[in-house]
Short mmCIF file of C-alpha atoms in Angstrom, two decimals:
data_model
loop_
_atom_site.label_atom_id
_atom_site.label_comp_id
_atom_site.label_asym_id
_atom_site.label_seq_id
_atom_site.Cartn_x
_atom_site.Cartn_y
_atom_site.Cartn_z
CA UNK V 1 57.48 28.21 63.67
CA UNK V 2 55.56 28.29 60.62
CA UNK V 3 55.37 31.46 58.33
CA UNK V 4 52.45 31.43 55.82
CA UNK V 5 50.81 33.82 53.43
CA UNK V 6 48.47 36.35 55.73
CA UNK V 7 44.80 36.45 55.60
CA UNK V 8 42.33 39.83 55.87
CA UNK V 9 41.05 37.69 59.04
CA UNK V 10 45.26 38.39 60.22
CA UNK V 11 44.93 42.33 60.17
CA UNK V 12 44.37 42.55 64.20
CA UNK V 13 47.03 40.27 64.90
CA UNK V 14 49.58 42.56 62.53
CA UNK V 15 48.38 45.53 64.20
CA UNK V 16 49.01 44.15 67.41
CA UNK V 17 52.64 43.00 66.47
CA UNK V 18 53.15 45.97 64.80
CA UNK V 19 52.10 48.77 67.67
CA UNK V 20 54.61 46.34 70.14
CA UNK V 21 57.37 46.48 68.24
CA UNK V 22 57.22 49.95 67.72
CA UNK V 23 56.81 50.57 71.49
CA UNK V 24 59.71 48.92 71.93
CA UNK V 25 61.73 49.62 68.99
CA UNK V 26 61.24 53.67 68.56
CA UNK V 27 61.32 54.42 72.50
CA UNK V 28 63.29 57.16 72.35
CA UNK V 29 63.68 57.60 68.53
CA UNK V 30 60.74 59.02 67.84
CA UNK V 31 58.73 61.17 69.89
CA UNK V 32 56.34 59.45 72.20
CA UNK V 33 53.39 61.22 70.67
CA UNK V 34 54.33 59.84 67.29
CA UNK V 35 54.14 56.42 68.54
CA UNK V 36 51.44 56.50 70.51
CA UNK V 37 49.28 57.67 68.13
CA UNK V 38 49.83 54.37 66.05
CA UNK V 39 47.27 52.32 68.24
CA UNK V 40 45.83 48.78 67.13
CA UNK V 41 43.18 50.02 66.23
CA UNK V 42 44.56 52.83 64.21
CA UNK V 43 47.43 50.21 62.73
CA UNK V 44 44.08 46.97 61.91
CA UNK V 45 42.55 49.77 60.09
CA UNK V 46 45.36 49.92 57.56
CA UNK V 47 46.33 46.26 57.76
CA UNK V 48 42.76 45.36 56.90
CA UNK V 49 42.92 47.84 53.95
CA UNK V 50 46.18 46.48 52.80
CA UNK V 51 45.55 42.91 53.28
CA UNK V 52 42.38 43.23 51.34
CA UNK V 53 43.59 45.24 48.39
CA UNK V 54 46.39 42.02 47.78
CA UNK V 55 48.87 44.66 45.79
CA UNK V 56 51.51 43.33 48.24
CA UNK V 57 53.09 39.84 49.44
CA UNK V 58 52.52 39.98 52.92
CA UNK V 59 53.95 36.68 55.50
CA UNK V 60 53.41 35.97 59.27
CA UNK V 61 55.07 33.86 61.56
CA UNK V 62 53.24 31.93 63.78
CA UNK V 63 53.29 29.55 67.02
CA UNK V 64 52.45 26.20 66.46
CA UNK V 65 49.18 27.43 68.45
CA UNK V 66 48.62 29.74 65.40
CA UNK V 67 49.64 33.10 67.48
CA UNK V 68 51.20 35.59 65.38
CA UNK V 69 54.56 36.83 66.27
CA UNK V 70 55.85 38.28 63.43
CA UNK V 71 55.26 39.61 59.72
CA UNK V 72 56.90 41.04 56.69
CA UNK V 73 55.15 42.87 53.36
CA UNK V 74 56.82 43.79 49.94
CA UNK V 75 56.15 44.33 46.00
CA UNK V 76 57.12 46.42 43.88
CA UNK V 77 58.99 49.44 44.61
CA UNK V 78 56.99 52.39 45.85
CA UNK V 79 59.95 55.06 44.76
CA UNK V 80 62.59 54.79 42.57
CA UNK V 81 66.04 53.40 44.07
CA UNK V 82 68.30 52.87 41.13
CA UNK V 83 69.31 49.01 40.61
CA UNK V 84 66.37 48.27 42.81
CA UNK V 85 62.60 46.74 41.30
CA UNK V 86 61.15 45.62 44.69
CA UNK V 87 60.57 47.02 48.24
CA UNK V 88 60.36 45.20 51.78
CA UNK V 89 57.68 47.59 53.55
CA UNK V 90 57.80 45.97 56.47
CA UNK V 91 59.02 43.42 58.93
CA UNK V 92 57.64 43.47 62.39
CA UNK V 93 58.58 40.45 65.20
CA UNK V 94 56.79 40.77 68.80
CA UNK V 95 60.09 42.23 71.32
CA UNK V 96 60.43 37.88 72.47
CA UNK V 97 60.22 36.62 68.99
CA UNK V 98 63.63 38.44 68.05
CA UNK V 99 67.11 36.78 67.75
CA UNK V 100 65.60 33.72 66.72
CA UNK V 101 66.26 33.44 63.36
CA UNK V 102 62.48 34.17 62.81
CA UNK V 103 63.04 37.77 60.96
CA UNK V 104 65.36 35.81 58.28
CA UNK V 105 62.74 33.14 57.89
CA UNK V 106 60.14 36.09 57.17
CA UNK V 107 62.58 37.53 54.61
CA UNK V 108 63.04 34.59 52.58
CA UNK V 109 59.68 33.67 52.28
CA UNK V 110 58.97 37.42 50.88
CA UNK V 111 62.63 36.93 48.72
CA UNK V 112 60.41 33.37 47.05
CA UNK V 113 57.40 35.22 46.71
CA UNK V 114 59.28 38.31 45.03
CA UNK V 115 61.37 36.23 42.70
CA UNK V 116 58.26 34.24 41.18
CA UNK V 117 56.70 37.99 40.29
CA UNK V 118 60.23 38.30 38.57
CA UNK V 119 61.80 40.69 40.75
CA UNK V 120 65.50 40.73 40.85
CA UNK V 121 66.48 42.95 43.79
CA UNK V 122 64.60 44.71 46.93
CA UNK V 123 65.41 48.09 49.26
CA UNK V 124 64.33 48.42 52.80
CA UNK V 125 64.36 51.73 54.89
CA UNK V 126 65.74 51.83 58.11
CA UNK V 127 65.68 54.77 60.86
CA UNK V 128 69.73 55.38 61.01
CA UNK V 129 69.47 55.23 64.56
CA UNK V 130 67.80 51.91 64.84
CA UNK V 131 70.91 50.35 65.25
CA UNK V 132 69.80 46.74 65.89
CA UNK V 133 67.77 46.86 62.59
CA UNK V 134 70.46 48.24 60.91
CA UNK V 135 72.88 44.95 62.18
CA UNK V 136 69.94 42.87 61.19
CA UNK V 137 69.91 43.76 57.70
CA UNK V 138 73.58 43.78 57.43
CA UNK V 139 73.31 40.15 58.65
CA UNK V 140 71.45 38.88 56.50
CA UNK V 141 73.34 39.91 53.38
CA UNK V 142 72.23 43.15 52.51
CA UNK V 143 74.26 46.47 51.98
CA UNK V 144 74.12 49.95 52.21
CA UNK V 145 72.31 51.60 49.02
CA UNK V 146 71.97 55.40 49.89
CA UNK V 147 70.93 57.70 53.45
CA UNK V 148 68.49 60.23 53.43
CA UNK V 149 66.41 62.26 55.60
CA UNK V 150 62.71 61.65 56.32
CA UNK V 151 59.87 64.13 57.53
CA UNK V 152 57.96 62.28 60.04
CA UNK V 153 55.53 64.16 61.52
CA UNK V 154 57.74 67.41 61.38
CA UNK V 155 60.89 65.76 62.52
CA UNK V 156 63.55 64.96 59.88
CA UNK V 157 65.01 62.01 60.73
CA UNK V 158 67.87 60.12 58.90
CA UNK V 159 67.43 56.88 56.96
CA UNK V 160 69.05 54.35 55.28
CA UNK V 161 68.51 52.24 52.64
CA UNK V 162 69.46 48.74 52.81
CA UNK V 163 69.37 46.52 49.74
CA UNK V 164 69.86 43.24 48.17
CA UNK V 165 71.06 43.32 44.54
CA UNK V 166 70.20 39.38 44.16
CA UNK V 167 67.29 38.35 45.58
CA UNK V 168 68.40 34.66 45.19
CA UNK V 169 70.51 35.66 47.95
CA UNK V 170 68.52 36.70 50.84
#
């Protein structure tokens, strides 16, 4: 496995990661109308935005036939979370990429690339009822931070925020 910096020409292959894991992920979390209207298309349209704009660290994991599997953005913090300079957006792994140590790999790659902008300690969100993501997280050092609710698409939904108070850690 090999996890390198991502490209503008990767923005398909995110999109493609991304939609799967949240097909398989939010199945029965979310509504199915709120997933399904996060096609590839919908999700290469943002990536290509995002991966262009290079405001963000953003990593993939790949085969050693260059398929992507998996990916994971972050920067600086979008909202305020006391204690907390950075922000892990996201970290997506295809539904047979997971358990394999892969979604740690992506993490500390992001952690390195976090820590040479100077930033000390990262949040992530998590749906409170993504349970798996949740033991993830724990996993891999981080702690609870703070729960809240979330308006997606007119359903409130609880959250909670995961964080790492040393980045050297991760």
């Amino acid at each position: 496995m090999t996890i390198r910096a991502a490209t503008p020409d990767d923005a398909a292959a995110c999109a493609a990661v991304q939609v799967r894991s949240w097909q398989a992920t939010y199945a029965g979390i979310l509504p199915q109308e709120h997933i399904d209207r996060r096609t590839v298309e919908f999700r290469t349209a943002q990536w290509t935005e995002r991966l262009r704009a290079g405001e963000e660290d953003i990593f993939v994991a790949c085969e050693p036939d260059g398929a992507i599997v998996g990916f994971t953005s972050g920067g600086r913090s979008v909202e305020a979370v006391e204690g907390f300079d950075a922000e892990i957006g996201t970290i997506y792994l295809l539904p047979e990429a997971q358990g394999k140590g892969i979604g740690k790999q992506l993490l500390r790659a992001l952690s390195a690339a976090l820590q040479e902008k100077g930033f000390k300690a990262a949040w992530v969100r998590v749906l409170s009822d993504n349970a798996p993501a949740r033991r993830f997280y724990e996993k891999c050092g981080a702690e609870v931070v703070c729960e809240t609710e979330e308006d997606i698409d007119g359903f409130i939904y609880r959250e909670h925020f995961y964080g790492w108070r040393d980045l050297a850690k991760l």
